[in-house]
Amino acid sequence: MFELDIAMKHIRSRHRQTLFSIVAVGLSVAIIIVSMSMMSGYTSILIDSTIENQAHITVLPKGNEDYIYLYRGLENHIHNQEGVVAVSSYFQGDAALQHRHDVEGVVLYGINPEDENRVVNREDDMFAGEFASLADPGSRIVLGYKLAKNLEVGMGDTVTVQIPGAEPTDFTITGIFRTGTPADETTAFANLGRLQDFYGAGDVVTGMGVRISDVYTAETLANGIEIETGYDTISWIEQNADILNLLETSESMVYFFYVIIFAISGFGIANVLIMIVMEKVGEIGMLMAMGAPRRSIMLIFLLESGILGLAGVIIGSVLGYIASLMIASYTIPVPPEMYFGMDHLPIVIVPENFVTAGVFAMVINLIAGAYPARRASRMNPVEAIHSV
């Protein structure tokens, strides 16, 4: 294939420019791979934390009711649905927690800790104490880390829980959890039966959390439960629509900047090819005079663009992989409250990022080589020879 031989000859004839072009593409690919690895890590942790820190499906009372009555039968019905792993009923109410002169408003949840751990493994988030301590129907409470800090309390201290229409009652702190989310400042847990008695509501609940085996079927399963039972249901996807939309928008903006970075490296390759076309005018004219079709002339320069791009992609992939490993080996701390519970800069290296970066680079480089290739193929052979 004479086109490839000529393309290689042209590339070797300009060592310095060729090296700079390959390095430009390689650095672009490396930067993109590192950025995509960080984005993959951010997305993975965000999705995982979103899924793991809440029920996949939440079942709420019917539109005109405040409670779910006869909830044990509903629990059994939902548990028998295909794909359902666990169900946890809860009683939710607003309350004020007081310790000495400090008072904080909270959302108080009454739960069965064993069921709750099956749906959302609260035990993994425990900073101190045990979530299972709430299995005892006594006046025990588990607080969020920031809530405990604001009240200046610790393990074994008591807080006074106050709600309208009930006598203030002291609860003993038997656990402190930390998720790195706003829940740490506004949420507290107690035993389900104890809280039902405290609120005087009887044997009812205000909602149910459901865990399923395939989180991406949550919408379909939630709709099915709502149609069958008449209770309002909401999936984790619907609950976190704003976060997921923000994530999609961020990814779109990031890809826009990827295109800009690759375009800059593409200009370097285009510049090299244009210089080669200007230097090889006579050679191009001779090839065309000897019968080389214009398609072959264009192919020569597209091959040059592809070879330069491929060399850059290979070098960039190696650099990007090494750089990602080096960044991943260091724990770069970040405030967990700012990044949905993440306490470090995440890096996740996946093959798809290398493929995406490589394809992006090759497409941009071939586009960059299209103009000089077309310019060379449209030359008049007689004028090209006489211009030498």
Short mmCIF file of N, CA and C in Angstrom, two decimals, residues 137-262:
data_model
loop_
_atom_site.label_atom_id
_atom_site.label_comp_id
_atom_site.label_asym_id
_atom_site.label_seq_id
_atom_site.Cartn_x
_atom_site.Cartn_y
_atom_site.Cartn_z
N PRO A 137 -37.74 -1.53 73.63
CA PRO A 137 -38.82 -0.53 73.53
C PRO A 137 -38.71 0.61 74.54
N GLY A 138 -37.64 0.68 75.30
CA GLY A 138 -37.46 1.77 76.26
C GLY A 138 -37.18 3.09 75.58
N SER A 139 -36.97 4.12 76.40
CA SER A 139 -36.74 5.47 75.88
C SER A 139 -35.28 5.65 75.50
N ARG A 140 -34.94 5.12 74.35
CA ARG A 140 -33.59 5.23 73.83
C ARG A 140 -33.63 5.96 72.49
N ILE A 141 -32.55 6.64 72.17
CA ILE A 141 -32.55 7.45 70.96
C ILE A 141 -31.16 7.43 70.32
N VAL A 142 -31.13 7.47 68.98
CA VAL A 142 -29.89 7.56 68.21
C VAL A 142 -29.92 8.87 67.44
N LEU A 143 -28.87 9.68 67.60
CA LEU A 143 -28.83 11.01 67.00
C LEU A 143 -27.81 11.08 65.86
N GLY A 144 -28.02 12.05 64.95
CA GLY A 144 -27.03 12.38 63.94
C GLY A 144 -25.83 13.07 64.57
N TYR A 145 -24.68 12.94 63.93
CA TYR A 145 -23.42 13.46 64.48
C TYR A 145 -23.48 14.97 64.73
N LYS A 146 -23.93 15.73 63.74
CA LYS A 146 -23.98 17.19 63.89
C LYS A 146 -25.05 17.61 64.88
N LEU A 147 -26.14 16.85 64.94
CA LEU A 147 -27.19 17.14 65.91
C LEU A 147 -26.65 16.97 67.33
N ALA A 148 -25.92 15.89 67.56
CA ALA A 148 -25.32 15.67 68.88
C ALA A 148 -24.31 16.77 69.21
N LYS A 149 -23.58 17.18 68.19
CA LYS A 149 -22.58 18.23 68.40
C LYS A 149 -23.25 19.55 68.76
N ASN A 150 -24.35 19.88 68.07
CA ASN A 150 -25.06 21.12 68.34
C ASN A 150 -25.68 21.12 69.74
N LEU A 151 -26.13 19.95 70.20
CA LEU A 151 -26.72 19.84 71.53
C LEU A 151 -25.66 19.64 72.62
N GLU A 152 -24.41 19.43 72.18
CA GLU A 152 -23.29 19.20 73.10
C GLU A 152 -23.57 17.99 73.99
N VAL A 153 -23.95 16.88 73.33
CA VAL A 153 -24.23 15.64 74.07
C VAL A 153 -23.37 14.51 73.51
N GLY A 154 -23.28 13.43 74.30
CA GLY A 154 -22.54 12.26 73.88
C GLY A 154 -23.25 11.00 74.34
N MET A 155 -22.58 9.88 74.16
CA MET A 155 -23.15 8.59 74.55
C MET A 155 -23.50 8.58 76.04
N GLY A 156 -24.71 8.09 76.34
CA GLY A 156 -25.15 7.98 77.72
C GLY A 156 -25.85 9.21 78.26
N ASP A 157 -25.74 10.36 77.59
CA ASP A 157 -26.44 11.57 78.01
C ASP A 157 -27.94 11.42 77.71
N THR A 158 -28.73 12.29 78.31
CA THR A 158 -30.17 12.28 78.05
C THR A 158 -30.58 13.57 77.37
N VAL A 159 -31.55 13.46 76.49
CA VAL A 159 -32.15 14.64 75.85
C VAL A 159 -33.65 14.59 76.11
N THR A 160 -34.25 15.74 76.24
CA THR A 160 -35.68 15.83 76.48
C THR A 160 -36.39 16.02 75.15
N VAL A 161 -37.30 15.10 74.84
CA VAL A 161 -38.06 15.16 73.59
C VAL A 161 -39.40 15.81 73.87
N GLN A 162 -39.72 16.84 73.08
CA GLN A 162 -40.97 17.58 73.28
C GLN A 162 -41.76 17.61 71.99
N ILE A 163 -43.06 17.30 72.11
CA ILE A 163 -43.99 17.42 70.98
C ILE A 163 -45.27 18.04 71.52
N PRO A 164 -46.05 18.70 70.66
CA PRO A 164 -47.31 19.29 71.12
C PRO A 164 -48.27 18.22 71.64
N GLY A 165 -48.90 18.50 72.76
CA GLY A 165 -49.91 17.60 73.30
C GLY A 165 -49.39 16.44 74.10
N ALA A 166 -48.10 16.39 74.40
CA ALA A 166 -47.54 15.29 75.18
C ALA A 166 -46.57 15.84 76.22
N GLU A 167 -46.42 15.09 77.30
CA GLU A 167 -45.48 15.49 78.34
C GLU A 167 -44.04 15.33 77.83
N PRO A 168 -43.17 16.30 78.06
CA PRO A 168 -41.75 16.15 77.68
C PRO A 168 -41.18 14.89 78.33
N THR A 169 -40.42 14.13 77.56
CA THR A 169 -39.89 12.85 78.04
C THR A 169 -38.40 12.78 77.76
N ASP A 170 -37.66 12.24 78.72
CA ASP A 170 -36.22 12.08 78.58
C ASP A 170 -35.91 10.78 77.84
N PHE A 171 -35.01 10.88 76.86
CA PHE A 171 -34.52 9.72 76.12
C PHE A 171 -33.01 9.64 76.31
N THR A 172 -32.51 8.43 76.46
CA THR A 172 -31.08 8.21 76.65
C THR A 172 -30.41 7.96 75.30
N ILE A 173 -29.29 8.62 75.07
CA ILE A 173 -28.57 8.48 73.80
C ILE A 173 -27.77 7.18 73.82
N THR A 174 -28.12 6.27 72.90
CA THR A 174 -27.42 4.97 72.83
C THR A 174 -26.66 4.80 71.51
N GLY A 175 -26.65 5.86 70.70
CA GLY A 175 -25.92 5.77 69.44
C GLY A 175 -25.84 7.11 68.74
N ILE A 176 -24.79 7.29 67.96
CA ILE A 176 -24.61 8.49 67.13
C ILE A 176 -24.18 8.02 65.74
N PHE A 177 -24.89 8.46 64.71
CA PHE A 177 -24.55 8.06 63.34
C PHE A 177 -23.98 9.24 62.57
N ARG A 178 -23.25 8.92 61.52
CA ARG A 178 -22.63 9.97 60.69
C ARG A 178 -22.66 9.52 59.23
N THR A 179 -23.42 10.25 58.40
CA THR A 179 -23.52 9.93 56.97
C THR A 179 -22.83 10.95 56.09
N GLY A 180 -22.51 12.13 56.66
CA GLY A 180 -21.92 13.19 55.85
C GLY A 180 -22.95 13.93 55.03
N THR A 181 -24.25 13.72 55.33
CA THR A 181 -25.34 14.39 54.62
C THR A 181 -26.09 15.28 55.60
N PRO A 182 -27.04 16.11 55.11
CA PRO A 182 -27.81 16.96 56.02
C PRO A 182 -28.59 16.19 57.09
N ALA A 183 -28.81 14.88 56.86
CA ALA A 183 -29.53 14.08 57.86
C ALA A 183 -28.81 14.06 59.20
N ASP A 184 -27.50 14.26 59.20
CA ASP A 184 -26.73 14.25 60.44
C ASP A 184 -27.15 15.36 61.40
N GLU A 185 -27.78 16.40 60.88
CA GLU A 185 -28.14 17.55 61.70
C GLU A 185 -29.62 17.59 62.03
N THR A 186 -30.44 16.81 61.35
CA THR A 186 -31.89 16.96 61.50
C THR A 186 -32.64 15.67 61.83
N THR A 187 -31.93 14.55 61.98
CA THR A 187 -32.60 13.27 62.11
C THR A 187 -32.23 12.56 63.41
N ALA A 188 -33.23 11.88 63.98
CA ALA A 188 -33.02 11.04 65.16
C ALA A 188 -33.91 9.81 65.02
N PHE A 189 -33.49 8.69 65.63
CA PHE A 189 -34.23 7.44 65.57
C PHE A 189 -34.56 6.94 66.97
N ALA A 190 -35.74 6.30 67.08
CA ALA A 190 -36.14 5.67 68.33
C ALA A 190 -36.88 4.38 68.00
N ASN A 191 -37.26 3.64 69.00
CA ASN A 191 -37.99 2.39 68.78
C ASN A 191 -39.40 2.70 68.26
N LEU A 192 -39.88 1.89 67.32
CA LEU A 192 -41.18 2.13 66.68
C LEU A 192 -42.32 2.12 67.70
N GLY A 193 -42.40 1.06 68.51
CA GLY A 193 -43.49 0.96 69.48
C GLY A 193 -43.45 2.09 70.49
N ARG A 194 -42.23 2.47 70.94
CA ARG A 194 -42.10 3.56 71.92
C ARG A 194 -42.59 4.87 71.34
N LEU A 195 -42.26 5.12 70.08
CA LEU A 195 -42.66 6.39 69.47
C LEU A 195 -44.16 6.41 69.18
N GLN A 196 -44.74 5.28 68.80
CA GLN A 196 -46.19 5.22 68.60
C GLN A 196 -46.91 5.57 69.89
N ASP A 197 -46.42 5.06 71.00
CA ASP A 197 -47.03 5.38 72.30
C ASP A 197 -46.82 6.84 72.66
N PHE A 198 -45.61 7.34 72.39
CA PHE A 198 -45.28 8.73 72.76
C PHE A 198 -46.18 9.72 72.02
N TYR A 199 -46.45 9.44 70.74
CA TYR A 199 -47.31 10.32 69.95
C TYR A 199 -48.79 10.00 70.14
N GLY A 200 -49.09 8.90 70.82
CA GLY A 200 -50.48 8.53 71.05
C GLY A 200 -51.23 8.20 69.78
N ALA A 201 -50.53 7.65 68.81
CA ALA A 201 -51.13 7.40 67.50
C ALA A 201 -51.72 6.00 67.38
N GLY A 202 -51.36 5.10 68.28
CA GLY A 202 -51.82 3.72 68.17
C GLY A 202 -50.91 2.92 67.24
N ASP A 203 -51.39 1.74 66.87
CA ASP A 203 -50.58 0.83 66.06
C ASP A 203 -50.69 1.19 64.58
N VAL A 204 -50.10 2.32 64.21
CA VAL A 204 -50.10 2.78 62.81
C VAL A 204 -48.69 3.24 62.46
N VAL A 205 -48.43 3.42 61.17
CA VAL A 205 -47.15 3.97 60.70
C VAL A 205 -47.44 5.07 59.69
N THR A 206 -46.41 5.87 59.44
CA THR A 206 -46.56 6.96 58.45
C THR A 206 -45.91 6.63 57.12
N GLY A 207 -45.21 5.49 57.05
CA GLY A 207 -44.58 5.13 55.78
C GLY A 207 -43.85 3.81 55.88
N MET A 208 -43.40 3.34 54.72
CA MET A 208 -42.61 2.11 54.65
C MET A 208 -41.47 2.32 53.68
N GLY A 209 -40.30 1.79 54.04
CA GLY A 209 -39.17 1.78 53.13
C GLY A 209 -39.01 0.39 52.54
N VAL A 210 -38.73 0.32 51.26
CA VAL A 210 -38.62 -0.96 50.56
C VAL A 210 -37.27 -1.04 49.87
N ARG A 211 -36.60 -2.16 50.05
CA ARG A 211 -35.34 -2.42 49.34
C ARG A 211 -35.59 -3.49 48.28
N ILE A 212 -35.04 -3.25 47.06
CA ILE A 212 -35.25 -4.21 45.98
C ILE A 212 -33.90 -4.67 45.43
N SER A 213 -33.93 -5.76 44.70
CA SER A 213 -32.68 -6.35 44.21
C SER A 213 -32.09 -5.57 43.04
N ASP A 214 -32.93 -5.04 42.17
CA ASP A 214 -32.47 -4.27 41.01
C ASP A 214 -32.96 -2.84 41.15
N VAL A 215 -32.06 -1.94 41.55
CA VAL A 215 -32.47 -0.56 41.85
C VAL A 215 -33.03 0.18 40.65
N TYR A 216 -32.68 -0.25 39.45
CA TYR A 216 -33.13 0.47 38.26
C TYR A 216 -34.52 0.04 37.80
N THR A 217 -35.13 -0.88 38.54
CA THR A 217 -36.52 -1.24 38.27
C THR A 217 -37.45 -0.59 39.30
N ALA A 218 -36.91 0.33 40.09
CA ALA A 218 -37.68 0.94 41.18
C ALA A 218 -38.93 1.66 40.68
N GLU A 219 -38.80 2.40 39.57
CA GLU A 219 -39.95 3.14 39.04
C GLU A 219 -41.08 2.20 38.67
N THR A 220 -40.75 1.13 37.95
CA THR A 220 -41.77 0.17 37.51
C THR A 220 -42.44 -0.51 38.69
N LEU A 221 -41.63 -0.96 39.64
CA LEU A 221 -42.18 -1.66 40.80
C LEU A 221 -43.01 -0.72 41.67
N ALA A 222 -42.57 0.52 41.84
CA ALA A 222 -43.31 1.50 42.63
C ALA A 222 -44.68 1.77 42.02
N ASN A 223 -44.71 1.92 40.70
CA ASN A 223 -45.99 2.15 40.02
C ASN A 223 -46.92 0.96 40.18
N GLY A 224 -46.34 -0.26 40.11
CA GLY A 224 -47.15 -1.46 40.27
C GLY A 224 -47.76 -1.55 41.66
N ILE A 225 -46.98 -1.25 42.70
CA ILE A 225 -47.49 -1.28 44.08
C ILE A 225 -48.59 -0.25 44.27
N GLU A 226 -48.40 0.94 43.68
CA GLU A 226 -49.40 2.00 43.83
C GLU A 226 -50.71 1.61 43.17
N ILE A 227 -50.64 1.00 42.00
CA ILE A 227 -51.86 0.59 41.29
C ILE A 227 -52.57 -0.51 42.07
N GLU A 228 -51.81 -1.47 42.60
CA GLU A 228 -52.42 -2.61 43.30
C GLU A 228 -53.01 -2.24 44.66
N THR A 229 -52.32 -1.36 45.40
CA THR A 229 -52.72 -1.10 46.78
C THR A 229 -53.45 0.23 46.97
N GLY A 230 -53.22 1.19 46.09
CA GLY A 230 -53.82 2.50 46.24
C GLY A 230 -53.01 3.44 47.10
N TYR A 231 -51.91 2.95 47.69
CA TYR A 231 -51.05 3.82 48.50
C TYR A 231 -50.07 4.58 47.61
N ASP A 232 -49.73 5.79 48.04
CA ASP A 232 -48.77 6.59 47.27
C ASP A 232 -47.38 5.97 47.39
N THR A 233 -46.69 5.88 46.27
CA THR A 233 -45.32 5.34 46.28
C THR A 233 -44.40 6.28 45.52
N ILE A 234 -43.15 6.29 45.94
CA ILE A 234 -42.15 7.12 45.27
C ILE A 234 -40.83 6.36 45.24
N SER A 235 -40.19 6.32 44.08
CA SER A 235 -38.92 5.61 43.94
C SER A 235 -37.76 6.54 44.27
N TRP A 236 -36.59 5.94 44.51
CA TRP A 236 -35.39 6.74 44.79
C TRP A 236 -35.03 7.62 43.59
N ILE A 237 -35.36 7.17 42.37
CA ILE A 237 -35.07 7.96 41.17
C ILE A 237 -35.89 9.23 41.17
N GLU A 238 -37.18 9.10 41.52
CA GLU A 238 -38.06 10.27 41.57
C GLU A 238 -37.68 11.19 42.72
N GLN A 239 -37.32 10.61 43.86
CA GLN A 239 -36.94 11.41 45.02
C GLN A 239 -35.69 12.24 44.76
N ASN A 240 -34.79 11.71 43.96
CA ASN A 240 -33.50 12.38 43.72
C ASN A 240 -33.39 12.91 42.29
N ALA A 241 -34.53 13.27 41.71
CA ALA A 241 -34.54 13.74 40.32
C ALA A 241 -33.65 14.96 40.13
N ASP A 242 -33.65 15.88 41.11
CA ASP A 242 -32.84 17.10 40.99
C ASP A 242 -31.35 16.76 40.95
N ILE A 243 -30.93 15.84 41.82
CA ILE A 243 -29.52 15.47 41.86
C ILE A 243 -29.11 14.77 40.57
N LEU A 244 -29.95 13.84 40.09
CA LEU A 244 -29.64 13.10 38.87
C LEU A 244 -29.61 14.03 37.66
N ASN A 245 -30.54 15.01 37.61
CA ASN A 245 -30.54 15.97 36.51
C ASN A 245 -29.29 16.85 36.55
N LEU A 246 -28.89 17.24 37.76
CA LEU A 246 -27.66 18.03 37.92
C LEU A 246 -26.46 17.24 37.44
N LEU A 247 -26.46 15.94 37.74
CA LEU A 247 -25.36 15.07 37.32
C LEU A 247 -25.29 14.98 35.80
N GLU A 248 -26.45 14.83 35.15
CA GLU A 248 -26.49 14.76 33.69
C GLU A 248 -26.02 16.08 33.07
N THR A 249 -26.45 17.20 33.66
CA THR A 249 -26.03 18.51 33.15
C THR A 249 -24.52 18.69 33.30
N SER A 250 -23.98 18.26 34.45
CA SER A 250 -22.54 18.36 34.68
C SER A 250 -21.77 17.55 33.66
N GLU A 251 -22.24 16.34 33.36
CA GLU A 251 -21.57 15.48 32.39
C GLU A 251 -21.59 16.12 31.00
N SER A 252 -22.71 16.75 30.64
CA SER A 252 -22.80 17.42 29.33
C SER A 252 -21.80 18.55 29.23
N MET A 253 -21.69 19.35 30.30
CA MET A 253 -20.74 20.46 30.30
C MET A 253 -19.30 19.95 30.23
N VAL A 254 -19.03 18.85 30.95
CA VAL A 254 -17.68 18.28 30.93
C VAL A 254 -17.32 17.81 29.54
N TYR A 255 -18.25 17.15 28.84
CA TYR A 255 -17.97 16.68 27.48
C TYR A 255 -17.72 17.85 26.54
N PHE A 256 -18.38 18.98 26.78
CA PHE A 256 -18.14 20.17 25.96
C PHE A 256 -16.69 20.63 26.11
N PHE A 257 -16.17 20.62 27.33
CA PHE A 257 -14.77 21.01 27.56
C PHE A 257 -13.81 19.96 26.99
N TYR A 258 -14.21 18.69 26.98
CA TYR A 258 -13.39 17.67 26.36
C TYR A 258 -13.17 17.98 24.88
N VAL A 259 -14.25 18.36 24.21
CA VAL A 259 -14.17 18.68 22.78
C VAL A 259 -13.22 19.85 22.54
N ILE A 260 -13.29 20.86 23.42
CA ILE A 260 -12.40 22.02 23.28
C ILE A 260 -10.94 21.60 23.43
N ILE A 261 -10.64 20.77 24.43
CA ILE A 261 -9.26 20.32 24.65
C ILE A 261 -8.76 19.53 23.45
N PHE A 262 -9.58 18.62 22.94
CA PHE A 262 -9.17 17.82 21.79
C PHE A 262 -9.03 18.69 20.54
#
